[in-house]
Coordinates of C-alpha atoms in Angstrom, one line a residue:
N11 CA 121.1 69.6 103.7
I12 CA 124.1 69.1 105.9
I13 CA 122.0 69.7 109.1
V14 CA 119.3 67.2 107.9
L15 CA 122.0 64.6 107.1
C16 CA 123.7 65.1 110.5
N17 CA 120.3 64.8 112.2
R18 CA 119.5 61.6 110.4
L19 CA 122.9 60.0 111.2
E20 CA 122.5 61.0 114.8
D21 CA 119.0 59.5 114.9
N22 CA 120.3 56.3 113.3
M23 CA 123.1 56.0 115.8
S24 CA 120.6 56.4 118.7
T25 CA 117.7 54.3 117.3
K26 CA 119.6 52.1 114.8
S27 CA 116.3 51.7 112.9
M28 CA 113.9 53.4 110.6
T29 CA 110.3 53.1 109.5
L30 CA 110.1 51.7 106.0
Y31 CA 107.0 51.4 103.7
M32 CA 107.1 49.1 100.7
V33 CA 104.7 50.5 98.1
V34 CA 103.5 47.7 95.8
P35 CA 101.0 48.6 93.0
C36 CA 98.6 45.8 92.1
Y37 CA 96.4 45.3 89.1
N38 CA 94.9 41.8 88.8
E39 CA 97.7 40.3 90.8
E40 CA 95.8 37.6 92.8
E41 CA 98.2 34.9 91.5
V42 CA 101.3 36.4 92.9
L43 CA 100.3 38.3 96.1
E44 CA 100.7 35.4 98.5
E45 CA 104.2 34.6 97.3
T46 CA 105.1 38.3 97.2
T47 CA 103.9 38.6 100.8
K48 CA 105.8 35.5 101.8
Q49 CA 109.1 36.7 100.4
L50 CA 108.7 40.3 101.7
N51 CA 107.8 38.9 105.1
V52 CA 111.2 37.2 105.3
I53 CA 113.0 40.4 104.3
F54 CA 111.1 42.5 106.9
D55 CA 111.5 40.0 109.7
G56 CA 115.2 39.9 109.0
M57 CA 115.6 43.6 109.0
K58 CA 113.5 44.0 112.1
E59 CA 115.6 41.4 113.9
A60 CA 118.7 43.2 112.8
G61 CA 117.3 46.5 114.2
K62 CA 117.2 48.2 110.9
I63 CA 113.4 48.8 110.7
T64 CA 110.8 49.5 113.3
E65 CA 107.5 47.7 114.0
K66 CA 105.7 50.6 112.3
S67 CA 107.1 49.5 108.9
R68 CA 104.6 48.2 106.4
I69 CA 104.1 46.4 103.1
L70 CA 101.6 48.7 101.5
Y71 CA 99.7 47.1 98.6
V72 CA 97.9 49.6 96.3
N73 CA 94.9 48.1 94.5
D74 CA 94.7 49.9 91.2
G75 CA 91.0 49.0 90.3
S76 CA 91.7 45.3 89.9
R77 CA 88.9 43.2 88.3
D78 CA 89.8 40.0 90.1
Q79 CA 90.1 39.1 93.8
T80 CA 93.2 41.2 94.4
W81 CA 91.5 43.6 97.0
N82 CA 89.8 40.8 98.8
L83 CA 93.1 39.0 99.0
I84 CA 94.8 42.2 100.3
S85 CA 92.1 42.5 103.0
K86 CA 92.7 38.9 104.0
L87 CA 96.5 39.3 104.2
H88 CA 96.0 42.5 106.2
K89 CA 94.0 40.6 108.8
E90 CA 96.5 37.7 109.0
N91 CA 99.8 39.4 108.5
F92 CA 101.4 42.0 110.8
W93 CA 103.3 43.8 108.1
V94 CA 100.6 44.1 105.4
S95 CA 98.5 47.2 104.8
G96 CA 96.4 48.2 101.8
L97 CA 95.0 51.1 99.7
N98 CA 92.1 50.6 97.4
L99 CA 91.8 53.2 94.6
S100 CA 88.3 54.1 93.5
R101 CA 89.1 53.0 89.9
N102 CA 92.0 52.0 87.7
R103 CA 94.3 55.0 87.3
G104 CA 97.4 53.3 85.8
H105 CA 100.6 52.0 87.3
Q106 CA 102.3 55.4 87.8
N107 CA 99.4 56.9 89.6
A108 CA 99.0 53.8 91.8
V109 CA 102.7 54.1 92.8
L110 CA 102.3 57.8 93.5
A111 CA 99.2 57.2 95.6
G112 CA 101.1 54.7 97.8
L113 CA 104.1 57.1 98.1
M114 CA 102.0 60.1 99.0
Y115 CA 100.2 58.0 101.7
A116 CA 103.5 56.5 103.0
K117 CA 105.2 59.9 103.3
D118 CA 103.2 60.7 106.4
H119 CA 104.1 57.5 108.1
C120 CA 107.6 56.5 107.1
D121 CA 111.2 57.6 107.1
A122 CA 111.7 56.1 103.6
A123 CA 109.6 54.2 101.1
I124 CA 110.5 51.7 98.5
S125 CA 108.3 51.2 95.4
M126 CA 108.3 47.7 93.8
D127 CA 106.1 45.8 91.4
A128 CA 104.2 42.8 92.7
D129 CA 105.3 40.3 90.1
L130 CA 108.7 39.5 91.9
Q131 CA 110.8 40.4 88.9
D132 CA 112.6 43.0 91.1
D133 CA 115.0 41.2 93.5
V134 CA 113.6 41.4 97.0
H135 CA 117.2 40.8 98.4
A136 CA 118.2 44.2 97.1
I137 CA 115.8 45.9 99.6
E138 CA 118.2 45.5 102.5
Q139 CA 121.0 47.0 100.5
M140 CA 118.8 50.0 99.8
V141 CA 118.0 50.4 103.5
D142 CA 121.7 50.2 104.3
L143 CA 122.5 53.0 101.8
Y144 CA 119.7 55.1 103.3
L145 CA 121.1 54.6 106.8
Q146 CA 124.5 55.8 105.3
G147 CA 122.9 59.0 104.2
K148 CA 121.5 58.4 100.7
D149 CA 118.1 60.0 100.0
V150 CA 117.4 58.0 96.7
V151 CA 118.6 54.5 95.9
Y152 CA 117.8 53.3 92.4
G153 CA 117.4 49.6 91.7
V154 CA 119.2 49.1 88.3
R155 CA 119.2 46.0 86.2
S156 CA 122.7 44.6 85.9
S157 CA 121.9 43.1 82.5
R158 CA 119.2 42.2 80.0
K159 CA 120.3 38.7 79.2
K160 CA 116.8 37.3 79.8
D161 CA 115.0 39.7 77.5
T162 CA 114.2 38.9 73.9
F163 CA 116.2 40.8 71.2
F164 CA 113.1 43.0 70.5
K165 CA 112.6 43.9 74.1
K166 CA 116.3 44.6 74.7
F167 CA 116.6 46.7 71.6
T168 CA 113.5 48.8 72.2
A169 CA 114.1 49.3 75.9
E170 CA 117.7 50.4 75.5
G171 CA 116.7 52.5 72.5
F172 CA 114.2 54.3 74.7
Y173 CA 116.7 55.2 77.4
K174 CA 119.1 56.4 74.7
I175 CA 116.4 58.6 73.1
M176 CA 115.5 60.0 76.5
K177 CA 119.1 60.9 77.2
W178 CA 119.4 62.5 73.7
M179 CA 116.4 64.6 74.4
G180 CA 118.0 66.0 77.6
V181 CA 116.0 64.0 80.1
D182 CA 118.0 63.0 83.3
I183 CA 117.2 59.4 83.6
V184 CA 119.0 56.4 85.1
F185 CA 119.8 53.8 82.5
N186 CA 118.0 50.4 82.9
H187 CA 116.1 51.7 86.0
A188 CA 112.3 51.3 86.2
D189 CA 110.3 51.9 89.4
F190 CA 112.3 49.9 91.9
R191 CA 113.7 52.6 94.2
L192 CA 114.0 53.9 97.7
M193 CA 113.1 57.5 98.5
S194 CA 113.6 59.3 101.8
K195 CA 110.8 61.3 103.5
R196 CA 112.2 64.6 102.3
V197 CA 112.3 63.4 98.7
L198 CA 108.7 62.3 99.0
M199 CA 107.8 65.8 100.5
E200 CA 109.4 67.4 97.5
M201 CA 107.7 65.1 95.0
E202 CA 104.3 66.2 96.4
K203 CA 105.1 69.6 94.9
Y204 CA 105.2 68.2 91.4
K205 CA 101.7 68.4 90.0
E206 CA 102.0 66.6 86.6
V207 CA 99.0 64.6 85.6
N208 CA 100.8 62.5 82.9
L209 CA 103.3 60.9 85.3
F210 CA 106.7 59.6 84.5
L211 CA 108.3 58.9 87.9
R212 CA 111.6 57.6 86.6
G213 CA 112.1 61.0 85.1
M214 CA 110.7 63.1 88.0
V215 CA 112.9 61.6 90.8
P216 CA 116.3 62.6 89.3
L217 CA 114.9 66.2 89.0
I218 CA 114.5 66.4 92.7
G219 CA 118.2 65.8 93.4
Y220 CA 119.6 64.9 96.8
P221 CA 122.3 62.3 97.4
S222 CA 121.6 59.1 95.4
E223 CA 123.2 55.7 94.8
C224 CA 122.5 52.6 92.6
V225 CA 122.0 49.0 93.6
Y226 CA 122.5 46.5 90.8
Y227 CA 120.5 43.3 90.6
E228 CA 119.6 40.5 88.2
R229 CA 116.0 40.8 87.2
N230 CA 113.9 37.6 87.6
E231 CA 111.2 36.1 85.4
R232 CA 107.6 37.0 86.4
F233 CA 106.5 34.6 89.2
A234 CA 103.0 34.0 87.8
G235 CA 100.3 35.6 85.7
E236 CA 100.7 37.8 82.6
S237 CA 102.5 41.1 82.1
K238 CA 100.4 44.2 82.6
Y239 CA 102.5 46.1 80.1
P240 CA 101.9 44.7 76.6
L241 CA 103.6 46.5 73.6
K242 CA 100.8 49.0 73.2
K243 CA 101.0 50.2 76.8
M244 CA 104.8 50.2 76.7
L245 CA 104.7 52.5 73.6
S246 CA 102.2 54.7 75.2
F247 CA 104.3 54.9 78.4
A248 CA 107.4 55.8 76.4
F249 CA 105.5 58.5 74.5
D250 CA 104.2 60.0 77.8
G251 CA 107.8 60.0 79.1
I252 CA 109.1 61.8 76.0
T253 CA 106.3 64.4 75.8
S254 CA 106.2 65.1 79.6
F255 CA 109.9 65.9 79.8
S256 CA 111.0 67.3 76.5
V257 CA 109.8 69.8 73.8
K258 CA 112.5 68.5 71.4
P259 CA 109.9 66.8 69.1
I260 CA 108.2 70.1 68.6
R261 CA 111.5 71.9 68.0
F262 CA 112.4 69.1 65.5
I263 CA 109.2 69.9 63.5
L264 CA 110.1 73.6 63.6
S265 CA 113.6 72.9 62.3
M266 CA 112.2 70.6 59.6
G267 CA 109.8 73.4 58.5
I268 CA 112.7 75.9 58.2
V269 CA 114.8 73.4 56.3
I270 CA 112.0 72.6 53.9
F271 CA 111.3 76.3 53.3
F272 CA 114.9 76.9 52.3
V273 CA 114.7 73.8 50.1
S274 CA 111.7 75.4 48.4
I275 CA 113.8 78.5 47.6
A276 CA 116.4 76.3 46.1
I277 CA 113.7 74.5 44.0
L278 CA 112.4 78.0 42.9
I279 CA 115.9 79.0 41.7
Y280 CA 116.3 75.6 39.9
S281 CA 112.8 75.9 38.3
I282 CA 113.6 79.4 37.0
V283 CA 116.9 78.2 35.5
R284 CA 115.2 75.2 33.9
H285 CA 112.4 77.4 32.6
C286 CA 114.9 79.8 31.0
M287 CA 116.5 76.9 29.4
G288 CA 113.2 75.7 28.0
A289 CA 113.5 72.3 29.6
T290 CA 110.2 72.4 31.7
A291 CA 106.6 71.8 30.9
L292 CA 104.1 74.6 31.2
G293 CA 103.0 75.0 34.9
W294 CA 105.6 72.7 36.3
S295 CA 107.7 75.4 38.0
S296 CA 104.7 77.1 39.8
L297 CA 103.3 73.8 40.9
M298 CA 106.6 72.5 42.4
V299 CA 107.4 75.9 44.1
S300 CA 104.0 76.2 45.6
I301 CA 104.0 72.6 47.0
W302 CA 107.4 73.0 48.7
A303 CA 106.9 76.6 49.9
L304 CA 103.4 76.0 51.3
G305 CA 104.5 72.7 52.9
G306 CA 107.5 74.3 54.6
L307 CA 105.5 77.3 55.8
Q308 CA 102.8 75.1 57.2
L309 CA 105.3 73.0 59.2
F310 CA 107.0 76.1 60.3
A311 CA 103.8 77.6 61.6
I312 CA 102.6 74.4 63.3
G313 CA 106.0 74.0 64.9
L314 CA 106.0 77.6 66.1
I315 CA 102.5 77.4 67.6
G316 CA 103.3 74.0 69.0
E317 CA 106.3 75.5 70.9
Y318 CA 103.9 77.7 72.8
I319 CA 101.3 75.0 73.3
G320 CA 104.0 72.6 74.5
K321 CA 105.0 75.0 77.2
M322 CA 101.4 75.7 78.2
Y323 CA 100.8 71.9 78.3
L324 CA 103.7 71.4 80.7
E325 CA 102.3 74.1 83.0
T326 CA 98.6 73.6 83.1
K327 CA 98.3 69.9 84.3
G328 CA 96.1 70.0 87.4
R329 CA 93.5 67.2 87.5
P330 CA 93.5 64.9 90.6
R331 CA 95.7 62.0 89.9
F332 CA 94.0 59.4 92.1
A333 CA 91.3 58.9 94.7
I334 CA 91.6 56.5 97.6
Q335 CA 88.4 54.7 98.4
E336 CA 89.6 52.6 101.4
V337 CA 92.6 52.3 103.7
L338 CA 93.7 49.2 105.6
D339 CA 96.5 50.2 108.0
K340 CA 97.2 49.2 111.6
V341 CA 99.0 52.4 112.1
E342 CA 96.2 54.7 110.9
N343 CA 93.0 53.1 109.8
E344 CA 91.1 55.7 107.8
K345 CA 88.2 55.2 105.4
G346 CA 87.2 57.3 102.4
T347 CA 90.3 59.3 102.2
A348 CA 90.6 61.2 98.9
L349 CA 93.7 62.9 97.6

């Protein structure tokens, strides 16, 4: 690691620039793409003029099976704009898979990649701060919300509750960080080794390690269009994050089964005492004991089996996570690449 860091610092001192790929997943984002490109162009032009990035840097839009004119607009922007490239996935695979597809493509062409949503809620002015920290030796730079003042009470309560639950379950996660982050090439190479199908990138990246830093920013309102993460999807995403990185829910069921089983023994003793005192109806004792004992044993058995199934589940994910149908890139223009 020291050798890699020294080599990078030596390269930065000699070249004073790096190749950066912005990975921007898009699902029905035709209303915001032109403004997103306009703002990212200003940032890229400024960093190029300052000698921080090379001409090989790209804004890589990943079309995640959009149903509107998003891909046609990406193709148009690619022809008209020097910085813009595009990936077209064969079908909708979800936000996390779209981000991963872009990152895995970018790793072969860049020194570092930054993932960012297309809706301009992430502050584009934080990009240069991320690049500066990379040039100072950081492999991962997390974009972290400085506050949630603009969120509704329900959104703030559920989001912060989610991060606290993840921490309680032992998941190493950056509080108030979503998917706005910079990752160096070697982090991307390590990420390629992770074969999970149910992706939760904000939990995977901290597992990789390497020097990291946070950049704090004020999150903006969505520039246009509607959120692609309604409550149902947010809950599903949270459940994927919990089940992909922790077996505590299964262990909780196991513990609950053991507790209920011991409660059933206490009920048995209580029932015998009450029966001896003649204070119970005929059949009441046997009914209560059987309900509690069988319920506890069933939960215990399900929890014990689930403990093994949970470990198998974490180890046997292996389906392809995405397929790239078309590539638009001035650096390497390939068609029909599948990953």
